[in-house]
C-alpha positions as a Markdown table, in Angstrom:
| # | Residue | x | y | z |
|---|---|---|---|---|
| 1 | Met | 0.0 | 0.0 | 0.0 |
| 2 | Ala | 1.6 | 3.2 | -1.2 |
| 3 | Lys | 1.7 | 6.1 | 1.2 |
| 4 | Glu | 0.0 | 8.5 | -1.3 |
| 5 | Gln | -3.0 | 6.2 | -1.7 |
| 6 | Tyr | -4.3 | 6.6 | 1.9 |
| 7 | Arg | -3.8 | 9.1 | 4.7 |
| 8 | Ala | -3.9 | 8.7 | 8.4 |
| 9 | Asn | -5.9 | 11.2 | 10.5 |
| 10 | Ser | -4.7 | 12.8 | 13.7 |
| 11 | Gly | -6.1 | 9.8 | 15.6 |
| 12 | Gly | -4.0 | 7.3 | 13.6 |
| 13 | Ile | -7.0 | 6.0 | 11.7 |
| 14 | Ile | -6.8 | 5.1 | 8.0 |
| 15 | Tyr | -10.1 | 4.8 | 6.0 |
| 16 | Ile | -9.6 | 2.4 | 3.1 |
| 17 | Asp | -13.2 | 2.0 | 1.9 |
| 18 | Thr | -15.9 | 4.5 | 3.0 |
| 19 | Gln | -18.5 | 3.7 | 0.3 |
| 20 | Asn | -20.2 | 0.8 | 2.0 |
| 21 | Asn | -21.6 | -0.2 | 5.4 |
| 22 | Pro | -19.5 | -1.4 | 7.2 |
| 23 | Lys | -16.5 | 0.8 | 6.3 |
| 24 | Val | -13.0 | -0.7 | 6.0 |
| 25 | Gly | -10.3 | 1.0 | 8.0 |
| 26 | Ala | -7.1 | 0.5 | 9.9 |
| 27 | Lys | -5.6 | 1.7 | 13.2 |
| 28 | Leu | -1.9 | 2.6 | 13.2 |
| 29 | Lys | 0.5 | 0.8 | 15.5 |
| 30 | Lys | 4.0 | 1.9 | 16.7 |
| 31 | Asp | 5.7 | -1.0 | 14.8 |
| 32 | Gly | 4.7 | 0.4 | 11.4 |
| 33 | Thr | 1.7 | -1.8 | 10.9 |
| 34 | Ala | -2.0 | -1.0 | 11.0 |
| 35 | Thr | -4.7 | -3.4 | 12.4 |
| 36 | Leu | -7.7 | -3.6 | 10.1 |
| 37 | Phe | -11.3 | -3.0 | 11.4 |
| 38 | Leu | -14.8 | -2.8 | 10.2 |
| 39 | Glu | -16.9 | 0.2 | 11.2 |
| 40 | Tyr | -20.7 | -0.3 | 11.3 |
| 41 | Asn | -23.0 | 2.6 | 10.9 |
| 42 | Arg | -26.1 | 2.0 | 13.0 |
| 43 | Gly | -27.8 | 5.3 | 12.2 |
| 44 | Cys | -28.5 | 7.8 | 15.1 |
| 45 | Val | -29.2 | 7.4 | 18.8 |
| 46 | Glu | -30.6 | 9.8 | 21.4 |
| 47 | Val | -28.3 | 10.3 | 24.4 |
| 48 | Val | -28.4 | 12.5 | 27.5 |
| 49 | Ser | -25.4 | 14.6 | 28.5 |
| 50 | Lys | -24.1 | 14.9 | 32.1 |
| 51 | Thr | -26.0 | 18.2 | 32.3 |
| 52 | Gly | -29.3 | 16.4 | 31.4 |
| 53 | Lys | -29.5 | 17.8 | 27.9 |
| 54 | Ala | -30.7 | 15.3 | 25.2 |
| 55 | Tyr | -29.0 | 15.3 | 21.8 |
| 56 | Val | -28.6 | 12.9 | 18.8 |
| 57 | Lys | -25.3 | 11.5 | 17.8 |
| 58 | Ala | -24.1 | 8.9 | 15.2 |
| 59 | Asp | -24.3 | 5.3 | 16.4 |
| 60 | Arg | -21.3 | 3.5 | 15.2 |
| 61 | Glu | -19.5 | 0.3 | 16.2 |
| 62 | Arg | -15.9 | -0.6 | 15.3 |
| 63 | Val | -14.8 | -4.2 | 15.2 |
| 64 | Ser | -11.0 | -4.8 | 15.0 |
| 65 | Tyr | -9.4 | -7.9 | 13.6 |
| 66 | Lys | -6.0 | -8.3 | 15.3 |
| 67 | Gly | -4.9 | -11.0 | 12.9 |
| 68 | Arg | -5.4 | -8.8 | 9.9 |
| 69 | Tyr | -2.9 | -6.0 | 9.4 |
| 70 | Ile | -1.2 | -4.0 | 6.7 |
| 71 | Phe | 2.1 | -2.2 | 6.5 |
| 72 | Phe | 1.9 | 1.6 | 6.6 |
| 73 | Pro | 3.7 | 2.8 | 4.7 |
| 74 | Ala | 4.7 | -0.2 | 2.5 |
| 75 | Lys | 8.4 | 0.0 | 2.1 |
| 76 | Thr | 9.1 | -3.0 | -0.1 |
| 77 | Lys | 7.3 | -4.8 | -3.0 |
| 78 | Glu | 6.7 | -7.7 | -0.7 |
| 79 | Gln | 4.9 | -5.4 | 1.8 |
| 80 | Glu | 2.9 | -3.8 | -1.1 |
| 81 | Ala | 1.8 | -7.3 | -2.3 |
| 82 | His | 0.9 | -8.3 | 1.3 |
| 83 | Asn | -1.2 | -5.1 | 1.6 |
| 84 | Asp | -3.0 | -5.6 | -1.8 |
| 85 | Asn | -3.9 | -9.2 | -1.0 |
| 86 | Thr | -5.0 | -8.5 | 2.6 |
| 87 | Ile | -7.1 | -5.5 | 1.6 |
| 88 | Arg | -8.7 | -7.4 | -1.2 |
| 89 | Ala | -9.7 | -10.2 | 1.1 |
| 90 | Phe | -10.8 | -7.8 | 3.8 |
| 91 | Lys | -13.1 | -5.9 | 1.4 |
| 92 | Lys | -14.7 | -9.2 | 0.5 |
| 93 | Leu | -15.3 | -9.8 | 4.2 |
| 94 | Ala | -16.9 | -6.4 | 4.5 |
| 95 | Leu | -19.3 | -7.1 | 1.7 |
| 96 | Asp | -20.2 | -10.4 | 3.3 |
| 97 | Gln | -20.9 | -8.6 | 6.6 |
| 98 | Ala | -23.0 | -6.0 | 4.7 |
| 99 | Asp | -25.2 | -8.8 | 3.4 |
| 100 | Val | -25.6 | -10.2 | 6.9 |
| 101 | Ile | -26.7 | -6.7 | 8.1 |
| 102 | Ala | -28.9 | -5.9 | 5.2 |
| 103 | Thr | -31.1 | -9.0 | 4.8 |
| 104 | Asn | -32.2 | -12.3 | 6.2 |
| 105 | Glu | -33.5 | -15.2 | 4.2 |
| 106 | Asp | -36.9 | -13.5 | 3.7 |
| 107 | Gly | -35.4 | -10.3 | 2.5 |
| 108 | Ile | -36.4 | -8.2 | 5.5 |
| 109 | Lys | -33.7 | -5.8 | 6.6 |
| 110 | Val | -32.7 | -6.0 | 10.2 |
| 111 | Ser | -30.2 | -4.2 | 12.4 |
| 112 | Ala | -27.3 | -6.5 | 13.2 |
| 113 | Arg | -26.9 | -4.8 | 16.6 |
| 114 | Lys | -30.5 | -5.5 | 17.5 |
| 115 | Glu | -31.1 | -8.8 | 15.6 |
| 116 | Arg | -31.4 | -10.6 | 18.9 |
| 117 | Val | -34.2 | -8.4 | 20.3 |
| 118 | Asp | -37.3 | -10.2 | 21.4 |
| 119 | Phe | -40.0 | -8.4 | 19.6 |
| 120 | Leu | -42.7 | -9.5 | 22.1 |
| 121 | Gln | -40.6 | -8.0 | 24.9 |
| 122 | Tyr | -40.0 | -4.8 | 22.8 |
| 123 | Tyr | -43.7 | -4.6 | 22.2 |
| 124 | Gln | -44.5 | -4.8 | 25.9 |
| 125 | Glu | -41.8 | -2.1 | 26.7 |
| 126 | Tyr | -43.4 | 0.1 | 24.1 |
| 127 | Ile | -46.8 | -0.3 | 25.9 |
| 128 | Asp | -45.3 | 0.3 | 29.3 |
| 129 | Ser | -44.0 | 3.7 | 28.2 |
| 130 | Tyr | -47.1 | 4.6 | 26.1 |
| 131 | Thr | -49.2 | 7.5 | 27.5 |
| 132 | Lys | -51.8 | 8.1 | 24.8 |
| 133 | Lys | -55.6 | 7.5 | 25.3 |
| 134 | Asp | -55.7 | 4.4 | 23.1 |
| 135 | Lys | -53.2 | 2.4 | 25.3 |
| 136 | Arg | -55.9 | -0.2 | 26.0 |
| 137 | Asn | -56.2 | -0.8 | 22.2 |
| 138 | Val | -52.4 | -1.2 | 21.9 |
| 139 | Glu | -52.5 | -3.7 | 24.7 |
| 140 | Leu | -55.2 | -5.6 | 22.9 |
| 141 | Ser | -53.1 | -5.7 | 19.7 |
| 142 | Leu | -50.2 | -7.3 | 21.6 |
| 143 | Ser | -52.6 | -9.8 | 23.2 |
| 144 | Arg | -54.0 | -10.7 | 19.7 |
| 145 | Phe | -50.5 | -11.1 | 18.3 |
| 146 | Lys | -49.5 | -13.5 | 21.1 |
| 147 | Asp | -52.7 | -15.4 | 20.5 |
| 148 | Phe | -51.9 | -15.6 | 16.8 |
| 149 | Leu | -48.4 | -17.0 | 17.4 |
| 150 | Gln | -49.8 | -19.6 | 19.9 |
| 151 | Asp | -52.8 | -20.6 | 17.8 |
| 152 | Thr | -51.1 | -20.8 | 14.4 |
| 153 | Pro | -49.1 | -24.1 | 14.0 |
| 154 | Arg | -46.7 | -22.6 | 11.5 |
| 155 | Tyr | -45.7 | -19.9 | 14.0 |
| 156 | Thr | -46.2 | -21.7 | 17.4 |
| 157 | Gln | -42.4 | -21.9 | 17.8 |
| 158 | Phe | -42.3 | -18.1 | 18.2 |
| 159 | Ala | -45.0 | -18.0 | 21.0 |
| 160 | Lys | -42.4 | -17.3 | 23.7 |
| 161 | Gly | -40.2 | -15.0 | 21.7 |
| 162 | Ile | -39.7 | -13.8 | 18.1 |
| 163 | Lys | -36.8 | -11.9 | 16.5 |
| 164 | Pro | -37.5 | -8.9 | 14.2 |
| 165 | Gln | -36.0 | -10.8 | 11.2 |
| 166 | Gln | -38.5 | -13.6 | 11.8 |
| 167 | Ile | -41.4 | -11.2 | 11.2 |
| 168 | Thr | -42.0 | -11.5 | 7.5 |
| 169 | Pro | -44.7 | -10.3 | 5.1 |
| 170 | Asp | -46.2 | -13.8 | 5.1 |
| 171 | Leu | -46.4 | -13.8 | 8.9 |
| 172 | Val | -47.9 | -10.3 | 8.9 |
| 173 | Arg | -50.5 | -11.2 | 6.3 |
| 174 | Ala | -51.4 | -14.4 | 8.3 |
| 175 | Phe | -51.8 | -12.2 | 11.4 |
| 176 | Ala | -54.1 | -9.8 | 9.6 |
| 177 | Asp | -56.3 | -12.8 | 8.5 |
| 178 | Tyr | -56.2 | -14.1 | 12.1 |
| 179 | Val | -57.3 | -10.8 | 13.5 |
| 180 | Ser | -60.1 | -10.6 | 11.0 |
| 181 | Ser | -61.4 | -14.1 | 11.9 |
| 182 | Arg | -61.3 | -13.2 | 15.7 |
| 183 | Ser | -63.0 | -9.8 | 15.4 |
| 184 | Lys | -66.8 | -9.3 | 15.3 |
| 185 | Thr | -66.5 | -6.5 | 12.8 |
| 186 | Ala | -64.0 | -5.4 | 10.1 |
| 187 | Glu | -63.7 | -2.0 | 11.9 |
| 188 | Gly | -62.6 | -3.8 | 15.1 |
| 189 | Ala | -60.1 | -5.9 | 13.2 |
| 190 | Ala | -58.7 | -2.9 | 11.4 |
| 191 | Ser | -58.3 | -1.0 | 14.7 |
| 192 | Ile | -56.2 | -3.8 | 16.2 |
| 193 | Phe | -54.1 | -4.2 | 13.1 |
| 194 | Arg | -53.5 | -0.4 | 13.0 |
| 195 | Arg | -52.0 | -0.5 | 16.5 |
| 196 | Phe | -49.7 | -3.4 | 15.5 |
| 197 | Arg | -48.5 | -1.4 | 12.5 |
| 198 | Lys | -48.0 | 1.6 | 14.8 |
| 199 | Val | -45.5 | -0.4 | 16.9 |
| 200 | Val | -43.8 | -1.8 | 13.8 |
| 201 | Lys | -43.3 | 1.7 | 12.5 |
| 202 | Tyr | -41.9 | 2.8 | 15.8 |
| 203 | Ala | -39.5 | -0.1 | 15.7 |
| 204 | Ile | -38.4 | 0.9 | 12.2 |
| 205 | Asn | -37.7 | 4.4 | 13.3 |
| 206 | His | -35.5 | 3.0 | 16.1 |
| 207 | Asp | -33.5 | 0.7 | 13.8 |
| 208 | Ile | -35.1 | -2.6 | 15.0 |
| 209 | Phe | -36.3 | -3.0 | 11.4 |
| 210 | Met | -34.7 | -1.4 | 8.4 |
| 211 | Lys | -37.6 | -2.3 | 6.1 |
| 212 | Asp | -41.3 | -2.5 | 6.8 |
| 213 | Pro | -42.5 | -6.1 | 7.1 |
| 214 | Cys | -46.0 | -4.9 | 6.6 |
| 215 | Ile | -45.2 | -4.3 | 2.9 |
| 216 | Asp | -45.1 | -7.4 | 0.7 |
| 217 | Arg | -42.7 | -8.3 | -2.0 |
| 218 | Asp | -44.9 | -6.6 | -4.6 |
| 219 | Gly | -44.7 | -3.3 | -2.7 |
| 220 | Arg | -48.3 | -3.5 | -1.5 |
| 221 | Thr | -49.1 | -2.5 | 2.1 |
| 222 | Ile | -50.7 | -5.2 | 4.1 |
| 223 | Cys | -53.8 | -3.9 | 5.9 |
| 224 | Ile | -57.4 | -4.7 | 6.9 |
| 225 | Lys | -59.9 | -2.7 | 5.1 |
| 226 | Ser | -63.1 | -1.5 | 6.8 |
| 227 | Asp | -65.9 | 0.8 | 5.7 |
| 228 | Ser | -65.2 | 3.8 | 7.9 |
| 229 | Asp | -68.4 | 5.6 | 6.7 |
| 230 | Phe | -70.6 | 2.8 | 8.0 |
| 231 | Leu | -71.9 | 2.8 | 11.5 |
| 232 | Arg | -71.4 | -0.7 | 12.9 |
| 233 | Lys | -72.0 | -0.3 | 16.6 |
| 234 | Asp | -75.5 | -0.8 | 18.0 |
| 235 | Val | -77.3 | 2.4 | 18.9 |
| 236 | Leu | -80.1 | 3.3 | 21.3 |
| 237 | Ser | -83.2 | 5.0 | 20.0 |
| 238 | Ala | -84.7 | 8.0 | 21.7 |
| 239 | Glu | -87.4 | 5.6 | 23.2 |
| 240 | Glu | -84.7 | 3.2 | 24.5 |
| 241 | Val | -82.9 | 6.1 | 26.2 |
| 242 | Lys | -86.1 | 6.9 | 28.0 |
| 243 | Ile | -86.5 | 3.2 | 29.0 |
| 244 | Leu | -83.0 | 3.3 | 30.5 |
| 245 | Ser | -83.7 | 6.5 | 32.4 |
| 246 | Asn | -86.8 | 4.8 | 34.0 |
| 247 | Cys | -85.1 | 1.5 | 34.8 |
| 248 | His | -83.5 | 0.9 | 38.2 |
| 249 | Tyr | -81.7 | -2.1 | 39.7 |
| 250 | Thr | -80.1 | -3.2 | 42.9 |
| 251 | Phe | -76.8 | -1.6 | 43.9 |
| 252 | Glu | -76.9 | 0.8 | 40.9 |
| 253 | Ser | -74.6 | 3.7 | 40.7 |
| 254 | Asp | -76.2 | 7.1 | 40.4 |
| 255 | Asp | -73.1 | 8.6 | 39.0 |
| 256 | Ile | -72.8 | 6.0 | 36.2 |
| 257 | Arg | -76.5 | 6.4 | 35.4 |
| 258 | Arg | -76.4 | 10.2 | 35.1 |
| 259 | Ala | -73.0 | 10.1 | 33.3 |
| 260 | Phe | -74.2 | 7.6 | 30.6 |
| 261 | Leu | -77.4 | 9.4 | 30.0 |
| 262 | Leu | -75.4 | 12.7 | 29.6 |
| 263 | Ser | -73.3 | 10.9 | 27.0 |
| 264 | Cys | -76.5 | 9.9 | 25.2 |
| 265 | Leu | -77.7 | 13.6 | 25.2 |
| 266 | Thr | -74.4 | 15.3 | 24.4 |
| 267 | Gly | -72.3 | 12.7 | 22.5 |
| 268 | Met | -69.5 | 12.9 | 25.0 |
| 269 | Ala | -67.1 | 10.0 | 25.1 |
| 270 | Phe | -66.4 | 8.2 | 28.4 |
| 271 | Val | -63.0 | 9.8 | 28.8 |
| 272 | Asp | -64.5 | 13.2 | 28.4 |
| 273 | Val | -67.4 | 12.6 | 30.8 |
| 274 | Lys | -65.0 | 11.1 | 33.4 |
| 275 | Ala | -62.8 | 14.3 | 33.2 |
| 276 | Leu | -65.7 | 16.7 | 33.2 |
| 277 | Thr | -65.4 | 19.4 | 35.9 |
| 278 | Trp | -67.7 | 22.1 | 37.2 |
| 279 | Gly | -65.4 | 24.7 | 35.7 |
| 280 | Gln | -66.7 | 23.5 | 32.3 |
| 281 | Ile | -70.3 | 24.3 | 33.2 |
| 282 | Asp | -71.3 | 27.9 | 32.4 |
| 283 | Leu | -74.7 | 28.3 | 33.9 |
| 284 | Ser | -74.9 | 32.1 | 33.2 |
| 285 | Asn | -74.6 | 31.5 | 29.4 |
| 286 | Gly | -76.2 | 28.0 | 29.5 |
| 287 | Leu | -73.2 | 26.1 | 28.0 |
| 288 | Leu | -71.2 | 23.0 | 28.7 |
| 289 | Thr | -67.8 | 23.4 | 27.1 |
| 290 | Tyr | -65.2 | 20.7 | 26.7 |
| 291 | Lys | -62.3 | 19.7 | 24.4 |
| 292 | Arg | -62.4 | 16.2 | 23.0 |
| 293 | Ala | -59.6 | 14.1 | 24.4 |
| 294 | Lys | -59.3 | 12.1 | 21.2 |
| 295 | Thr | -59.0 | 14.9 | 18.7 |
| 296 | Gly | -58.5 | 18.1 | 20.7 |
| 297 | Val | -61.6 | 19.7 | 19.0 |
| 298 | Gly | -63.5 | 22.1 | 21.2 |
| 299 | Val | -67.3 | 21.5 | 21.6 |
| 300 | Lys | -70.0 | 23.7 | 23.1 |
| 301 | Ile | -73.3 | 22.1 | 24.2 |
| 302 | Pro | -76.3 | 24.2 | 25.1 |
| 303 | Leu | -77.6 | 23.3 | 28.6 |
| 304 | Ser | -81.2 | 22.1 | 28.5 |
| 305 | Asp | -83.2 | 21.4 | 31.6 |
| 306 | Thr | -82.7 | 17.7 | 31.1 |
| 307 | Ile | -78.9 | 18.1 | 30.8 |
| 308 | Lys | -78.9 | 20.3 | 34.0 |
| 309 | Ser | -80.8 | 17.6 | 35.9 |
| 310 | Leu | -78.2 | 15.0 | 34.8 |
| 311 | Leu | -75.3 | 17.2 | 36.1 |
| 312 | Gly | -76.7 | 17.0 | 39.6 |
| 313 | Asp | -77.0 | 19.9 | 42.1 |
| 314 | Val | -76.0 | 22.8 | 39.8 |
| 315 | Glu | -77.0 | 25.4 | 42.4 |
| 316 | Ala | -74.5 | 24.1 | 45.0 |
| 317 | Gln | -71.1 | 25.6 | 45.6 |
| 318 | His | -68.5 | 23.7 | 43.6 |
| 319 | Arg | -64.8 | 24.4 | 43.0 |
| 320 | Glu | -64.0 | 24.6 | 39.3 |
| 321 | Ser | -61.6 | 21.7 | 39.6 |
| 322 | Asp | -64.2 | 19.4 | 41.2 |
| 323 | Lys | -65.3 | 16.4 | 39.0 |
| 324 | Val | -69.0 | 16.4 | 38.1 |
| 325 | Tyr | -69.1 | 12.5 | 38.3 |
| 326 | Asn | -67.2 | 10.1 | 40.5 |
| 327 | Leu | -66.4 | 7.4 | 37.9 |
| 328 | Lys | -63.9 | 4.6 | 38.5 |
| 329 | Thr | -62.3 | 2.6 | 35.8 |
| 330 | Tyr | -63.8 | 2.1 | 32.3 |
| 331 | Glu | -64.1 | -1.6 | 33.0 |
| 332 | Ser | -66.1 | -1.2 | 36.2 |
| 333 | Cys | -68.4 | 1.4 | 34.6 |
| 334 | Leu | -69.0 | -0.9 | 31.5 |
| 335 | Lys | -69.8 | -3.8 | 33.7 |
| 336 | Ala | -72.5 | -1.7 | 35.5 |
| 337 | Leu | -73.8 | -0.5 | 32.2 |
| 338 | His | -74.3 | -4.0 | 30.9 |
| 339 | Arg | -76.3 | -5.0 | 34.0 |
| 340 | Trp | -78.4 | -1.9 | 33.5 |
| 341 | Val | -79.1 | -2.5 | 29.8 |
| 342 | Glu | -79.9 | -6.1 | 30.5 |
| 343 | Lys | -82.3 | -5.2 | 33.3 |
| 344 | Ala | -84.0 | -2.7 | 31.0 |
| 345 | Gly | -84.6 | -5.5 | 28.5 |
| 346 | Ile | -82.6 | -3.9 | 25.7 |
| 347 | Gly | -79.9 | -6.5 | 25.3 |
| 348 | Gly | -77.3 | -8.7 | 27.0 |
| 349 | Val | -75.3 | -11.9 | 26.7 |
| 350 | Lys | -77.0 | -15.2 | 26.2 |
| 351 | Arg | -76.6 | -17.8 | 29.0 |
| 352 | Asp | -77.4 | -21.4 | 29.4 |
| 353 | Glu | -79.6 | -22.9 | 32.1 |
| 354 | Glu | -76.7 | -22.9 | 34.5 |
| 355 | Gly | -76.0 | -19.2 | 33.9 |
| 356 | Asn | -72.8 | -19.7 | 31.9 |
| 357 | Ile | -72.2 | -17.3 | 29.0 |
| 358 | Ile | -72.8 | -18.9 | 25.6 |
| 359 | Lys | -70.0 | -18.3 | 23.0 |
| 360 | Asp | -69.7 | -18.7 | 19.3 |
| 361 | Glu | -67.1 | -20.7 | 17.4 |
| 362 | Lys | -64.6 | -17.8 | 17.7 |
| 363 | Gly | -65.0 | -17.9 | 21.5 |
| 364 | Leu | -66.9 | -14.6 | 21.6 |
| 365 | Pro | -70.0 | -14.0 | 23.7 |
| 366 | Ile | -73.3 | -14.3 | 21.8 |
| 367 | Tyr | -75.7 | -11.4 | 22.5 |
| 368 | Trp | -79.5 | -11.1 | 22.4 |
| 369 | Gly | -80.9 | -7.7 | 21.6 |
| 370 | Lys | -78.4 | -4.9 | 21.4 |
| 371 | His | -74.8 | -5.0 | 22.5 |
| 372 | Ile | -74.3 | -1.6 | 24.2 |
| 373 | Ser | -71.0 | -0.2 | 25.2 |
| 374 | Trp | -70.3 | 3.3 | 26.5 |
| 375 | His | -69.3 | 4.6 | 23.1 |
| 376 | Cys | -72.7 | 3.5 | 21.8 |
| 377 | Ala | -74.1 | 6.5 | 23.7 |
| 378 | Arg | -72.1 | 8.9 | 21.4 |
| 379 | His | -73.3 | 7.1 | 18.3 |
| 380 | Ser | -76.8 | 7.1 | 19.7 |
| 381 | Phe | -76.6 | 10.9 | 20.0 |
| 382 | Gly | -75.5 | 11.3 | 16.4 |
| 383 | Thr | -78.1 | 9.0 | 15.1 |
| 384 | Ile | -81.0 | 10.6 | 17.1 |
| 385 | Leu | -80.0 | 14.0 | 15.8 |
| 386 | Thr | -79.9 | 12.8 | 12.2 |
| 387 | Thr | -83.2 | 10.9 | 12.6 |
| 388 | Asn | -84.8 | 14.1 | 13.8 |
| 389 | Gly | -83.6 | 16.0 | 10.7 |
| 390 | Thr | -80.8 | 18.0 | 12.3 |
| 391 | Asn | -78.6 | 19.7 | 9.7 |
| 392 | Pro | -75.4 | 17.6 | 9.3 |
| 393 | Phe | -73.2 | 20.6 | 9.9 |
| 394 | Val | -74.9 | 21.3 | 13.2 |
| 395 | Thr | -74.5 | 17.6 | 14.1 |
| 396 | Lys | -70.8 | 18.0 | 13.2 |
| 397 | Glu | -70.3 | 20.9 | 15.6 |
| 398 | Leu | -72.2 | 19.2 | 18.5 |
| 399 | Met | -70.2 | 16.0 | 18.1 |
| 400 | Gly | -66.8 | 17.8 | 17.7 |
| 401 | His | -66.0 | 16.1 | 14.4 |
| 402 | Ser | -63.0 | 17.6 | 12.6 |
| 403 | Asp | -64.5 | 16.8 | 9.2 |
| 404 | Ile | -68.0 | 16.5 | 7.8 |
| 405 | Ser | -67.2 | 13.1 | 6.3 |
| 406 | Met | -67.2 | 11.7 | 9.8 |
| 407 | Thr | -70.7 | 12.9 | 10.3 |
| 408 | Gln | -71.9 | 11.2 | 7.1 |
| 409 | Lys | -71.9 | 7.8 | 8.7 |
| 410 | Tyr | -74.9 | 8.8 | 10.8 |
| 411 | Val | -76.7 | 10.0 | 7.7 |
| 412 | Arg | -76.0 | 6.7 | 6.0 |
| 413 | Ala | -77.2 | 4.8 | 9.0 |
| 414 | Val | -80.5 | 6.6 | 9.0 |
| 415 | Asp | -80.8 | 6.1 | 5.2 |
| 416 | Asp | -80.2 | 2.4 | 5.6 |
| 417 | Ala | -82.8 | 2.3 | 8.4 |
| 418 | Lys | -85.3 | 4.0 | 6.1 |
| 419 | Gln | -84.6 | 1.5 | 3.3 |
| 420 | Lys | -85.1 | -1.4 | 5.7 |
| 421 | Ala | -88.4 | 0.1 | 6.9 |
| 422 | Ile | -89.7 | 0.5 | 3.3 |
| 423 | Ser | -88.5 | -3.0 | 2.4 |
| 424 | Ser | -90.5 | -4.4 | 5.3 |
| 425 | Leu | -93.8 | -3.1 | 3.9 |
| 426 | Pro | -96.1 | -5.8 | 2.3 |
| 427 | Gln | -95.8 | -6.4 | -1.4 |
| 428 | Ile | -98.9 | -5.5 | -3.3 |
| 429 | Glu | -99.8 | -6.7 | -6.8 |
| 430 | Leu | -102.4 | -4.9 | -8.8 |
């Protein structure tokens, strides 16, 4: 290796090939030789300084090969020949290592540094640090993914742990089919799969994957399609809301009753009702004001006498920070709601003679009547407004939709109900 071909920097480092990943270089020694190394570029990593300031720096790893060396500078023809042969062989090693980093047998790029990561554990760690409102949905997506690995013979071997490079487009497509088969609606399946893709994208951004396994070999994105403009949840009619308001049962919760009925008459989601404070109630102007937790859109609801009665004692002295309702967890409130709806004769789970829940072939409970969750109250509000002929743009404002297209599903639901009603009329032949 001639001296003019390569230069050593102030740290005694010689870069021989910088075009590929890993780079080929050498570290000078005092005896006139230089030990060869491969330098892997892992992208960037966020670190925190001693002062607590976060910053991003290049993430590189250097692997030295003590048995591989060159002479620097080469002083004889023998040393030059040694250098040429050694560098040629070492560049081939670098190319082989690049292939190991770049792809596995299925063509999915994976970071060599993190190729031993257990994706199930990574998924759980992602959830543990997750702070957004849909955390429960992300948890469900992990649960479904674990069930899929356990229930699918081809992938059972990964039930206790799976590496990123083992998550292939074929596996992802099989998971999408599994989720669709386990979910009652395409909308529910799509919701679960979207959370799975969210975690995968996060992993891609953090160098766990270097290529999206949710994109097949033809470049098509694997997804579960659903008709977002179609209202799939059961809704309560105005008459059924009245039936609920008149129904009482043993050990009922007054807060849950009033909060759910408020949701039916305002379209507020559970998270918004649970967070409702007296500071959001403006009696002088007759308005209930809140910002939707899901979208951040501000909503103003005029206070009717019925809504005031559902708020409780509005004339009492309340601090602005005091909660209007004392609601515990969503699960406990939902359990109470199901008992209430069943007592009112609107719907519930089917049971056998011994009181055990009857399930379908997918292991899901079978319902009689309507299956009402808390979010059905919001949909009931939108449907009742539309049924009564409310202008869609007014419905949009009252529900806090960011786009009128979101309101159209209630119009479509009412149109479908009208079509069904007309179809039920007797056929007459003249």
